[in-house]
Tab-separated table of C-alpha atoms and ligand atoms in Angstrom:
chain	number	residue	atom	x	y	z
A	1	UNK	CA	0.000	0.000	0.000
A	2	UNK	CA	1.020	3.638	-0.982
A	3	UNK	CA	0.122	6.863	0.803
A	4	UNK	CA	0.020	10.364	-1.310
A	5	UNK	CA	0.140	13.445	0.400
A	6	UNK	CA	-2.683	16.305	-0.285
A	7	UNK	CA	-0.451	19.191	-1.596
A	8	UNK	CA	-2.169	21.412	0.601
A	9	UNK	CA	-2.440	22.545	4.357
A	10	UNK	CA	-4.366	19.263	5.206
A	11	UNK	CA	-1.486	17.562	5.802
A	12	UNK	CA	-2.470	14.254	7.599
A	13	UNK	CA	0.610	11.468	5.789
A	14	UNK	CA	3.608	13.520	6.031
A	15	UNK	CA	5.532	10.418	5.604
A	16	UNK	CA	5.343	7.638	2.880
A	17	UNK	CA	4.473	4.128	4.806
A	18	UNK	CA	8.098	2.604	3.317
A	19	UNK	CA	9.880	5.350	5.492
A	20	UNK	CA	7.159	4.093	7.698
A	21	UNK	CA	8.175	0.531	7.844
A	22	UNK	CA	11.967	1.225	8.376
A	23	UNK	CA	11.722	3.180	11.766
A	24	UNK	CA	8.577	2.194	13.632
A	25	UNK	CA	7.802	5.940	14.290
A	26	UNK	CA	9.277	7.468	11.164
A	27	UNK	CA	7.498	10.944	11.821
A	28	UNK	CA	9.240	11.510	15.270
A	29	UNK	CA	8.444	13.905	17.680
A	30	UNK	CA	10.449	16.537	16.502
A	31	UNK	CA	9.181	16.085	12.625
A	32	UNK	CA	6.335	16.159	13.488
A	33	UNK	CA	6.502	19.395	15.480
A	34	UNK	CA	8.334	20.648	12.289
A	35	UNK	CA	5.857	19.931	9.940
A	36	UNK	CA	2.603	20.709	12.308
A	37	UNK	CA	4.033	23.009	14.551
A	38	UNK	CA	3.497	23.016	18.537
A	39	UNK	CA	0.598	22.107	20.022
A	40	UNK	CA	0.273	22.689	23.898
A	41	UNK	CA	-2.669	21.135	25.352
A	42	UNK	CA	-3.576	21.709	29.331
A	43	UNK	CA	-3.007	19.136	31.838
A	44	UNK	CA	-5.579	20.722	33.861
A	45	UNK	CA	-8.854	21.758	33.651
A	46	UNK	CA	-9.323	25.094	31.682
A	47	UNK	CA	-12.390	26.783	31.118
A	48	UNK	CA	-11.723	28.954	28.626
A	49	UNK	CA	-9.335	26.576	26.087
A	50	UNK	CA	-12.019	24.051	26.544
A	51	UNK	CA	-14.543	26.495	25.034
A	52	UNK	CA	-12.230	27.441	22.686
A	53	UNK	CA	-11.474	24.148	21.234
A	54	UNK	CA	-15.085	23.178	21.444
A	55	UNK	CA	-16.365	26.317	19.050
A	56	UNK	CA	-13.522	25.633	17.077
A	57	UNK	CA	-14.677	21.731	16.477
A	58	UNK	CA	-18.249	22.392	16.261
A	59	UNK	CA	-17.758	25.461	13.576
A	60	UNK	CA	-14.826	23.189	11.788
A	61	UNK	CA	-17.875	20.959	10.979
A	62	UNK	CA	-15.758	17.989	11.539
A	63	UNK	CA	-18.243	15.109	11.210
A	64	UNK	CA	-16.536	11.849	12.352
A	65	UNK	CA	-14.473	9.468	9.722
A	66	UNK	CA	-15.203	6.130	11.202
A	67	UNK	CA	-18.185	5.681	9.133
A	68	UNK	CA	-21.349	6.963	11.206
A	69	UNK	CA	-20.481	10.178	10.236
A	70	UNK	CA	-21.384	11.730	13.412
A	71	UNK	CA	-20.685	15.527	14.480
A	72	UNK	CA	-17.659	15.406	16.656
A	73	UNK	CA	-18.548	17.968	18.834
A	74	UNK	CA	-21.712	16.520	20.420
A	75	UNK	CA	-20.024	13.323	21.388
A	76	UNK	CA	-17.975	15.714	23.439
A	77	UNK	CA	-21.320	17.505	25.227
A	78	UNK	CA	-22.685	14.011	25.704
A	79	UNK	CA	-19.490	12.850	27.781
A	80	UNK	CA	-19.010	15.687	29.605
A	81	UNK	CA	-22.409	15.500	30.830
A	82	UNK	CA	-21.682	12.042	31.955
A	83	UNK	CA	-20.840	12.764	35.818
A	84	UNK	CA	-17.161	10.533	36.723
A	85	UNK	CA	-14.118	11.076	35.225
A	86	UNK	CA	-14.335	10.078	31.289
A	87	UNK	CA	-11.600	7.999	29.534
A	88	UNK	CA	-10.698	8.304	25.979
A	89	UNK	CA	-10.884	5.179	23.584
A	90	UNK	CA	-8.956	5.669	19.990
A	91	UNK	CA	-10.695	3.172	18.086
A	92	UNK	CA	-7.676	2.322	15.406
A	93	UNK	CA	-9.094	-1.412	14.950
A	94	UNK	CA	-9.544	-1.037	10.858
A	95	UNK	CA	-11.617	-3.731	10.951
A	96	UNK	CA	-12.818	-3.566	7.346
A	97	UNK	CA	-10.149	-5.791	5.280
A	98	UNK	CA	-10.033	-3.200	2.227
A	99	UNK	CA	-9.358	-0.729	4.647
A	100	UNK	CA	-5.397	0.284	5.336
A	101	UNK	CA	-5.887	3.959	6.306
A	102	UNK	CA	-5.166	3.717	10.016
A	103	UNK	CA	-2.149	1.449	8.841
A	104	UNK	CA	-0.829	4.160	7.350
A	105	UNK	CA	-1.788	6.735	9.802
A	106	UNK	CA	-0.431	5.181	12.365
A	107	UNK	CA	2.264	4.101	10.575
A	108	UNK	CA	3.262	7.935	9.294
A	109	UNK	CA	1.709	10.243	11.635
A	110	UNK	CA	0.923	8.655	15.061
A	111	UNK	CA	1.746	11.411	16.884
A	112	UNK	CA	-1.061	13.503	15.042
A	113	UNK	CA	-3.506	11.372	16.322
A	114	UNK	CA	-2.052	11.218	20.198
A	115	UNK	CA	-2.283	15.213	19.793
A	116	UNK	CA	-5.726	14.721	18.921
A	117	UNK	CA	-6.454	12.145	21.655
A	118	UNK	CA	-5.281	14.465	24.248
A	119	UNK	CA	-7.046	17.661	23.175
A	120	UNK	CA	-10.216	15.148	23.128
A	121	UNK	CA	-9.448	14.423	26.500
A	122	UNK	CA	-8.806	17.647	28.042
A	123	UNK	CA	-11.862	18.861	26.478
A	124	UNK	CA	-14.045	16.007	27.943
A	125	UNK	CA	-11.977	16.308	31.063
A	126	UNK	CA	-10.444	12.634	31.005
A	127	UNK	CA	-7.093	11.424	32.662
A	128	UNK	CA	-6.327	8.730	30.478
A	129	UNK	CA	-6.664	7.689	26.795
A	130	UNK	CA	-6.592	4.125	25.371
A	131	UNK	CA	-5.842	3.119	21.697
A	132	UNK	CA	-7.193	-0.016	20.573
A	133	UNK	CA	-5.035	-1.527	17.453
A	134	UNK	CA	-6.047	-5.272	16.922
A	135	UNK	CA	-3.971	-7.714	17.804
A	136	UNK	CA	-2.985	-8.700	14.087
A	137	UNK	CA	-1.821	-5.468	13.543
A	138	UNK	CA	1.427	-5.488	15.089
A	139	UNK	CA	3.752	-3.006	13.212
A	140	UNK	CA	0.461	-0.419	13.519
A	141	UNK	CA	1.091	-1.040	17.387
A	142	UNK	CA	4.884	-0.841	17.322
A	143	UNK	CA	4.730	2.446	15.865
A	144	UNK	CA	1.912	3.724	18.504
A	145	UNK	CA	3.828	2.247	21.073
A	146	UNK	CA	7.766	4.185	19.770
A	147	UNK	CA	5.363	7.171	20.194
A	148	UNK	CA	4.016	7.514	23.562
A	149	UNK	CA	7.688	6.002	24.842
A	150	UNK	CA	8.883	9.019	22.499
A	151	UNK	CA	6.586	11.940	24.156
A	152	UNK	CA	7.213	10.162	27.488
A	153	UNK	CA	11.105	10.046	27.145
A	154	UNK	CA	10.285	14.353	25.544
A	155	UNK	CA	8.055	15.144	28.860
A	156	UNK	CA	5.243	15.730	26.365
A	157	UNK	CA	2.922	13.236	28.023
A	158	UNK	CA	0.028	15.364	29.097
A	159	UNK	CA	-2.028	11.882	30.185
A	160	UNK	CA	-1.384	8.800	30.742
A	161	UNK	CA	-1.798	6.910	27.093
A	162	UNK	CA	-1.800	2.897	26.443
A	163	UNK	CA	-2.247	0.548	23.808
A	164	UNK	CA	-4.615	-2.233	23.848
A	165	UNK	CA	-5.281	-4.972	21.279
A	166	UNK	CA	-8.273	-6.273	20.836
A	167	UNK	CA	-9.035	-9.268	18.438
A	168	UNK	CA	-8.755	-8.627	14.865
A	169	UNK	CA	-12.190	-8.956	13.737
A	170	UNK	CA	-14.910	-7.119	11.951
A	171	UNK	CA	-17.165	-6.396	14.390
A	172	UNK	CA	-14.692	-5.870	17.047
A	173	UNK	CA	-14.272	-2.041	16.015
A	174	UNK	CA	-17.929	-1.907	16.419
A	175	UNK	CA	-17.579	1.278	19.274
A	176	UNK	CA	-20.234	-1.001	21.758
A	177	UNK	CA	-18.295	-3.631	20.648
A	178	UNK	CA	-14.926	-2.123	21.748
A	179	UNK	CA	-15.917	-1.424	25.060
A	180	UNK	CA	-17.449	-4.653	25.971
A	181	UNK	CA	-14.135	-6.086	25.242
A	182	UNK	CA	-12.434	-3.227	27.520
A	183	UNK	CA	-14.820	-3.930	30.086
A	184	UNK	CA	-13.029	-7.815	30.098
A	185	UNK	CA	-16.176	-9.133	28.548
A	186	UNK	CA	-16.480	-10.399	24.764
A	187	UNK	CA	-15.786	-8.147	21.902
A	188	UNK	CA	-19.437	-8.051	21.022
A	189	UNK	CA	-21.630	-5.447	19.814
A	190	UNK	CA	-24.605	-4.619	22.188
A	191	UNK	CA	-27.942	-3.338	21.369
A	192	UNK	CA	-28.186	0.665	22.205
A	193	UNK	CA	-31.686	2.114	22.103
A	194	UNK	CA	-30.620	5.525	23.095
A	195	UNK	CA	-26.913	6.359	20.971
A	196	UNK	CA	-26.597	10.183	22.474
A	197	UNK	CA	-26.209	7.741	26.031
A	198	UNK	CA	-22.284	7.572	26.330
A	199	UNK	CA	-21.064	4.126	26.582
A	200	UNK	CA	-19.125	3.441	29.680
A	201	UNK	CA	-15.616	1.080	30.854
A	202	UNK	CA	-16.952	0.200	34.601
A	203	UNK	CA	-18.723	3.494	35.383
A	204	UNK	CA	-16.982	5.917	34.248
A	205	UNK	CA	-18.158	6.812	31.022
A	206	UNK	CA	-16.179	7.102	27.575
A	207	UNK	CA	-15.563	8.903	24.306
A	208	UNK	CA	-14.715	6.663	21.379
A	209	UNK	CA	-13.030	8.221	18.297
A	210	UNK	CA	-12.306	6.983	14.871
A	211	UNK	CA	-8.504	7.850	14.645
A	212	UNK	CA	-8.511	9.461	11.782
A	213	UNK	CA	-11.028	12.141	13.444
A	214	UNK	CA	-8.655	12.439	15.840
A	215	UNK	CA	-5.936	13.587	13.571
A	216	UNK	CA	-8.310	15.828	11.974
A	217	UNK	CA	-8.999	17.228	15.660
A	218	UNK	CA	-5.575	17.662	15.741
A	219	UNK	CA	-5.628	19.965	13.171
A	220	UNK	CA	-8.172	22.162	13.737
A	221	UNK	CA	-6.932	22.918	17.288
A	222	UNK	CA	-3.691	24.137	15.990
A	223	UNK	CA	-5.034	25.710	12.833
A	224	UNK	CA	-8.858	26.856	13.731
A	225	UNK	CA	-12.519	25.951	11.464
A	226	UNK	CA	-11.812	28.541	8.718
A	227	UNK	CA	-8.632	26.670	7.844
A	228	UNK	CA	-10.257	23.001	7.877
A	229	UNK	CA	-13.089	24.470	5.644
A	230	UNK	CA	-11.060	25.508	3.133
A	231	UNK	CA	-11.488	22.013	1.660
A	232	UNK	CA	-14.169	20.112	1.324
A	233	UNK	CA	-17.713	21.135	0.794
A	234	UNK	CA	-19.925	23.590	3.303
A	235	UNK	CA	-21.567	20.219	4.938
A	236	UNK	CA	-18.749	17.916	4.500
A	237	UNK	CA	-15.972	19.744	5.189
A	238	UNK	CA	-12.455	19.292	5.431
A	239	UNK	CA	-10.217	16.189	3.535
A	240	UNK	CA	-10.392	12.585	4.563
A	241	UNK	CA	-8.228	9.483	3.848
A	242	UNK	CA	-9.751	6.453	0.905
A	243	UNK	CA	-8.041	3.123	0.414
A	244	UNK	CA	-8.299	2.801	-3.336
A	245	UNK	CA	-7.776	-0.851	-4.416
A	246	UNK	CA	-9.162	-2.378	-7.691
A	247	UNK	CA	-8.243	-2.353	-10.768
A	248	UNK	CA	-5.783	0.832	-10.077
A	249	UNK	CA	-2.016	0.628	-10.801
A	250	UNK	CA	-1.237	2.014	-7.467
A	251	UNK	CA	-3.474	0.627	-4.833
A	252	UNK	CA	-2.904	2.451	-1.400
A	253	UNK	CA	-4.556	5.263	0.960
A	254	UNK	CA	-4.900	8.807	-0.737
A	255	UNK	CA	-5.598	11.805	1.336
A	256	UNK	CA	-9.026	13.714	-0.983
A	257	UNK	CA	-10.749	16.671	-0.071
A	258	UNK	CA	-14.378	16.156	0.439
A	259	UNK	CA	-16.609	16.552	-2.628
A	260	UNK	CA	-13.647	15.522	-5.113
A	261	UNK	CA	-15.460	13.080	-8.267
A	262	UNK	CA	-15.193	9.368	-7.536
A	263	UNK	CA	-13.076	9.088	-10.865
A	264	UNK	CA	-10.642	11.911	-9.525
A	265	UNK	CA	-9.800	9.943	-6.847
A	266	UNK	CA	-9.610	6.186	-8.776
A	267	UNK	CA	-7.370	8.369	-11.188
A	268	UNK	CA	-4.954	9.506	-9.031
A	269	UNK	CA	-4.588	6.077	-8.031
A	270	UNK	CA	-3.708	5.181	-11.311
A	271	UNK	CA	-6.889	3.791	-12.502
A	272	UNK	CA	-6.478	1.586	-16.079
A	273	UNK	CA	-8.959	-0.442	-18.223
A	274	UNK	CA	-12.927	-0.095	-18.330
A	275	UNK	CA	-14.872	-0.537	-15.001
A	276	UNK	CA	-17.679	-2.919	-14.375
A	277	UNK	CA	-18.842	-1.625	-10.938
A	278	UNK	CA	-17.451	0.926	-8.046
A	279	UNK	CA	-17.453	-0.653	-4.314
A	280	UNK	CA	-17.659	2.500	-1.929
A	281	UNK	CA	-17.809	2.556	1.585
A	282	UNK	CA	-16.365	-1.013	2.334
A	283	UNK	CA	-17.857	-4.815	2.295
A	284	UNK	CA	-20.537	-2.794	4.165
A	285	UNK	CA	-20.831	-0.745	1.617
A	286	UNK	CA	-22.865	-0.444	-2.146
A	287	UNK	CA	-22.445	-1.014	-5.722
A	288	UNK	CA	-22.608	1.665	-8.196
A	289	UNK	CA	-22.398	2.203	-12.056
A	290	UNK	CA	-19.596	3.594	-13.635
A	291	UNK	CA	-21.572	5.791	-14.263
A	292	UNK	CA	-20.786	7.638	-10.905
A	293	UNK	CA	-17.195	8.165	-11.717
A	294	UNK	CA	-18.981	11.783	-11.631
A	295	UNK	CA	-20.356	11.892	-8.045
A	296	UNK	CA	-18.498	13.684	-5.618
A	297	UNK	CA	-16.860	11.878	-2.771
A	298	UNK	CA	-19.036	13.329	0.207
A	299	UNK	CA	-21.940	12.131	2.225
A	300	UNK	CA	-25.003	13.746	0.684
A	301	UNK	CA	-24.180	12.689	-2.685
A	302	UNK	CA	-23.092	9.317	-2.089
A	303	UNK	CA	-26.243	9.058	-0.562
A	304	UNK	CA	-28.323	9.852	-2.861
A	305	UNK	CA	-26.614	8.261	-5.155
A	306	UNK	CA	-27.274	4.833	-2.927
A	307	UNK	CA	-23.921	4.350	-1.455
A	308	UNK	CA	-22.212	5.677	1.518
A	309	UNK	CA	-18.833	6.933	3.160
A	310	UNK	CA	-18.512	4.217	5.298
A	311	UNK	CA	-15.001	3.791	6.161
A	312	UNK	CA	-13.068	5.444	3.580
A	313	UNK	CA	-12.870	2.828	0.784
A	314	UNK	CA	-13.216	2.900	-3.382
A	315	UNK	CA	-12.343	-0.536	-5.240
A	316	UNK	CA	-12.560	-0.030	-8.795
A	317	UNK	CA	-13.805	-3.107	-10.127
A	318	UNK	CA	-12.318	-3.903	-13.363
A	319	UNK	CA	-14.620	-5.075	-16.590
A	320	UNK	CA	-13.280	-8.418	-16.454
A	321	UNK	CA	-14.330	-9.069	-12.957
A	322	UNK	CA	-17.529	-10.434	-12.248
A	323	UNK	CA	-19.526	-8.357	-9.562
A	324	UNK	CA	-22.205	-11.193	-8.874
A	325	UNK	CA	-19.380	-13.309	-7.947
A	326	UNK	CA	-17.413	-10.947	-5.999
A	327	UNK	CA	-20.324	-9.898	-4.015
A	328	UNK	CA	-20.562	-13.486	-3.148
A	329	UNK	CA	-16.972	-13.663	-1.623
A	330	UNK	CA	-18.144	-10.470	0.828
A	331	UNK	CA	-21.119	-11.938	1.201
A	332	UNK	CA	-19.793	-15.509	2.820
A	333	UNK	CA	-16.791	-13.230	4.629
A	334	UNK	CA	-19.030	-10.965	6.065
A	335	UNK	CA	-21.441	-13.645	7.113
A	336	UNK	CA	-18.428	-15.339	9.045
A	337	UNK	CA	-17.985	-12.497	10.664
A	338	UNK	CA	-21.631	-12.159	12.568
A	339	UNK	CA	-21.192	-12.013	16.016
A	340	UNK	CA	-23.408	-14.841	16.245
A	341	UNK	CA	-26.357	-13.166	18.904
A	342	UNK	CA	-28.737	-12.084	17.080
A	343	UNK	CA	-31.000	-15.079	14.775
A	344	UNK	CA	-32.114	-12.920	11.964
A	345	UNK	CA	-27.927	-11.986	11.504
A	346	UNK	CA	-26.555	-15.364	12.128
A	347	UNK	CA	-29.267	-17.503	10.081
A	348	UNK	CA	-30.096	-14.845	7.623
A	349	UNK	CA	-26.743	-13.745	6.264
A	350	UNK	CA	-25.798	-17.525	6.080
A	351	UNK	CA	-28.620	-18.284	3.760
A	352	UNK	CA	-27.773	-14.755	1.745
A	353	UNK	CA	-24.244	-16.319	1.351
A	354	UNK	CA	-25.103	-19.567	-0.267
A	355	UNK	CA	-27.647	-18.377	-2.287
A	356	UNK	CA	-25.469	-15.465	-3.482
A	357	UNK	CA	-22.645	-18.612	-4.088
A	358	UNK	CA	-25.044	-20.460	-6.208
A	359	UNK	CA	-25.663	-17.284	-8.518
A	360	UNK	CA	-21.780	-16.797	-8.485
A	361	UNK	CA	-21.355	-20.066	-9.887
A	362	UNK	CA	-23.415	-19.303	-12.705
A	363	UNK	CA	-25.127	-22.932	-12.559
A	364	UNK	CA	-29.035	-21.641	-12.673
A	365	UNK	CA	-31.373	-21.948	-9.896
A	366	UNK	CA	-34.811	-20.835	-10.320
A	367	UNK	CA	-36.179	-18.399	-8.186
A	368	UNK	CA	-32.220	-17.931	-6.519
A	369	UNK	CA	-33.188	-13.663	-7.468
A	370	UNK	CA	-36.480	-13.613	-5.612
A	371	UNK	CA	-34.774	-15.521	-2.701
A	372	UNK	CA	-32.107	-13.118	-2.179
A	373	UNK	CA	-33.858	-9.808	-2.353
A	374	UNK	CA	-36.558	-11.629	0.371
A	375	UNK	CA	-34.291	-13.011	2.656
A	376	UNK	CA	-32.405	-9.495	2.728
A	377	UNK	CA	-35.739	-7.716	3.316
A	378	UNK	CA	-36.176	-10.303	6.175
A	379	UNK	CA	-32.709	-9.420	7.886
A	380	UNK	CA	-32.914	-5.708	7.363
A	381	UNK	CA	-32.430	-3.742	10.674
A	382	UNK	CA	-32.990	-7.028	12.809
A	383	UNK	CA	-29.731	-6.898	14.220
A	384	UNK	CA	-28.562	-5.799	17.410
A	385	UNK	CA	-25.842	-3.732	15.085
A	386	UNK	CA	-25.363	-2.299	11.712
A	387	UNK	CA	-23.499	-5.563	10.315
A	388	UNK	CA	-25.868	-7.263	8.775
A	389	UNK	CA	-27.901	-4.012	7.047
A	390	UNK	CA	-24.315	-3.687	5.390
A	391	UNK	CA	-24.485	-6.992	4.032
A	392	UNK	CA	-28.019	-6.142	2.770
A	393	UNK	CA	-27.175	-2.852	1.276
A	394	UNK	CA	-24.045	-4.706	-0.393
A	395	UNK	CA	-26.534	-7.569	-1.614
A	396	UNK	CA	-29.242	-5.721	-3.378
A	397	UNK	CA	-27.505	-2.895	-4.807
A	398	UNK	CA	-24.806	-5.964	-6.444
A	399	UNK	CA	-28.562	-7.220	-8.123
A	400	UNK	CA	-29.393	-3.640	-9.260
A	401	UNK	CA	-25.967	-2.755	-10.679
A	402	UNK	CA	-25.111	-5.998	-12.274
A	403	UNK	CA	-28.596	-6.719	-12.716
A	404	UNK	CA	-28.424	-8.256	-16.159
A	405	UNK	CA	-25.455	-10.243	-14.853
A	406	UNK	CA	-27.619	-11.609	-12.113
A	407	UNK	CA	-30.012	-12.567	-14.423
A	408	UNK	CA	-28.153	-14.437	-16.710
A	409	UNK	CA	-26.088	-16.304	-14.162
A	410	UNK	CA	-29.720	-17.179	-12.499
A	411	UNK	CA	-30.665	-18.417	-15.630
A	412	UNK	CA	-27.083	-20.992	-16.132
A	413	UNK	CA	-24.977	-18.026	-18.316
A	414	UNK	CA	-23.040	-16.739	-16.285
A	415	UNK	CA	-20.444	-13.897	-17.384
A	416	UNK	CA	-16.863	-14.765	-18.659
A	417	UNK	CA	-15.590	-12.971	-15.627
A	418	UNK	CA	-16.939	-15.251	-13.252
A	419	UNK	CA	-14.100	-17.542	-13.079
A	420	UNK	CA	-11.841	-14.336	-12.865
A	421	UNK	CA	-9.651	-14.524	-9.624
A	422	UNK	CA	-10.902	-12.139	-6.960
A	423	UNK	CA	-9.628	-8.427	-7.067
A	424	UNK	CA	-10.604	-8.085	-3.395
A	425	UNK	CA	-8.936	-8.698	0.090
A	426	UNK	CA	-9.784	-11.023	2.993
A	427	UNK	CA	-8.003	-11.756	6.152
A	428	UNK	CA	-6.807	-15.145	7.154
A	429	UNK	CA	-9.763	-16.495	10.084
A	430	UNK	CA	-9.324	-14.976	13.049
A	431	UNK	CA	-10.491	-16.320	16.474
A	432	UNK	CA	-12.905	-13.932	18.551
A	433	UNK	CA	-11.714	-13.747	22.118
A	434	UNK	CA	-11.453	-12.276	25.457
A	435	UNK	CA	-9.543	-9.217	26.844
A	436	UNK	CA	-5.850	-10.838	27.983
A	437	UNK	CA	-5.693	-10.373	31.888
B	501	SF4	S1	-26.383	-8.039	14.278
B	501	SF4	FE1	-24.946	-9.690	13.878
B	501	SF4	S2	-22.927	-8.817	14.184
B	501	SF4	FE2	-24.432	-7.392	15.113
B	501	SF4	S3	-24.563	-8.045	17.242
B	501	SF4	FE3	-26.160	-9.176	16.175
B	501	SF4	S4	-25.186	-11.117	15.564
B	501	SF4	FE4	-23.562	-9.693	16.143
């Protein structure tokens, strides 16, 4: 994977990830003060920074880049409100296989997101801050780790910061899901009726942030909202990181201002050939056309172009891929990865899987269409979490984009491309498990 760096103030990879690799904190402390310039955040309480930082977050616009899309600033409110002393939980779990942007991050620029970390903290008033890297993401820890040992050895420790690894699953970097598993219980997601309630590690309640809003936090303390809406469009604004894979020459994490076109941005990543199909969002995510290589990368008209933001992620499907068969592949991944609590998830998704196999393999089953689109109207917001709507939304937007695909493959002809090997990325099985003691 390859980082780019946006040629602008919105400088969030300062660092390619091969520089990365070689030192497991390439952008030290004192490069990264270089490039970003000072940023001194209180160890105490203070009023009047606290408001400060707060207007400045809440007039940046900064919605949150972990895929809900959420307004930074009223997570803060909520936690503040929440009575005993908050902690701060930097959700850098990636759990999304095509993802690799808090890889590289991490990787390039971890102090960027510690900075942010601690001015979410002091705002919410928090002694200590936890980052949560999964446990099969080892040099992504290393380099967290060289940090805080790097700002401890510097003095520049304003709180106490650890690391945690949770297990490397999809659902584990499900926020509800994250704290169960920091509360020494099962990294499951649990059913929340009310989301503006703050979840809570024992009972002391806590603010979970994508890290890549953190970095962006970062940012707009140092630099203030008229600077971070320079880019970007009035209700999206700002940049944000995409992992382009695909049928691109130069798969890797590009850093895009909000409201660039969707073939801007598989262009700069070198995109070749004719496309079939365009995967945005994730294997949570939708199909759409190629004929939305003119949509702009933001969330209004993603959605009303069908898809979503979700966690940062384009794959260009090439023409000689099959989409009905691809889909299939997320579809059987993604129902492995169910937490396995709630009926409609487990059983549903299971039965979406093999049916979606059979239209894969192009053999013909009657009715196989009908099947799908009921049994994904039957699992439809029946879960205790997002996953299996994701699935869904992946599912029948595969039929309507590659619908005469579908139907041909229903009907025993499939596409040539069916047999094509898979342009997408899984991880090898991973065990769910328990906090380590
Ligand atoms: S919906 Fe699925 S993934 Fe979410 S909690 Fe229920 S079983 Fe687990």
């Amino acid at each position: 994977m390859s980082a780019t760096t946006l040629d602008v103030n919105h400088r969030l990879l300062t660092v390619s990830p091969s520089d990365a690799s070689r030192d497991a904190s390439a952008s030290g402390l004192d490069d990264h003060v270089a490039t970003h310039g000072a940023l001194a955040v209180p160890a105490r309480d203070d009023p009047g920074w606290t408001a400060a930082i707060q207007r400045a977050v809440s007039e940046s616009g900064l919605l949150g880049r972990g895929g809900a899309g959420f307004p930074s600033a009223i997570k803060w409110d909520a936690v503040r409100r929440g009575g005993r002393r908050p902690m701060v939980v930097v959700n850098a779990m990636e759990g999304e296989p095509a993802s690799a942007k808090d890889k590289v991050l991490l990787g390039c620029s971890p102090h960027l997101v510690l900075d942010g970390a601690e001015v979410a903290a002091a705002v919410v008033g928090a002694s200590d801050i936890v980052v949560c890297v999964a446990d099969d993401a080892g040099s992504t820890a290393a380099s967290v780790q060289a940090a805080i040992a790097e700002r401890e050895r510097a003095g520049a420790a304003g709180r106490q910061i650890s690391v945690e690894r949770p297990p490397g699953r999809y659902v584990s970097g499900e926020e509800s899901a994250l704290v169960e598993w920091l509360n020494d219980r099962q990294a499951l997601p649990t059913l929340r009726i009310d989301k503006s309630v703050p979840l809570s590690i024992g009972r002391r309640p806590v603010l979970v942030h994508n890290a890549e809003t953190l970095s962006q936090v970062a940012l707009i303390a140092r630099h203030g909202p008229e600077w971070f809406r320079r880019l970007g469009t009035p209700e999206a604004p700002g940049s944000t990181l995409v992992t382009v894979t695909g049928a691109v020459r130069s798969p890797g994490v590009l850093e895009v201002e909000l409201g660039t076109p969707v073939g801007e941005i598989v262009s700069r990543a070198g995109f070749v050939g004719e496309l079939s199909g365009l995967l945005l969002g994730g294997y949570g995510g939708a199909w759409l056309d190629p004929s939305h290589l003119s949509t702009l990368y933001a969330p209004g008209p993603l959605r009303a172009a069908g898809a979503t933001l979700g966690v940062g992620i384009v794959v260009a499907l090439p023409a000689t891929s099959c989409g009905i068969a691809e889909t299939a592949r997320i579809v059987r991944y993604m129902a492995g990865e169910s937490a396995g609590q709630c009926g409609p998830c487990v059983f549903g998704l299971a039965a979406i899987a093999e049916d979606f196999e059979l239209l894969g393999s192009g053999r013909g089953v009657a009715g196989v269409l009908e099947r799908i689109e009921g049994r994904a109207a039957a699992v439809d917001g029946r879960g205790a979490c997002r996953h299996p709507d994701g699935v869904v939304r992946l599912a029948t937007t595969a039929l309507a984009v590659f619908a005469e695909d579908a139907r041909a493959h229903a009907q025993g002809r499939p596409c040539p491309g069916h047999r094509a090997p898979s342009v997408l990325t899984f991880p090898a099985a991973t065990v769910r498990g328990r906090r380590a003691s």
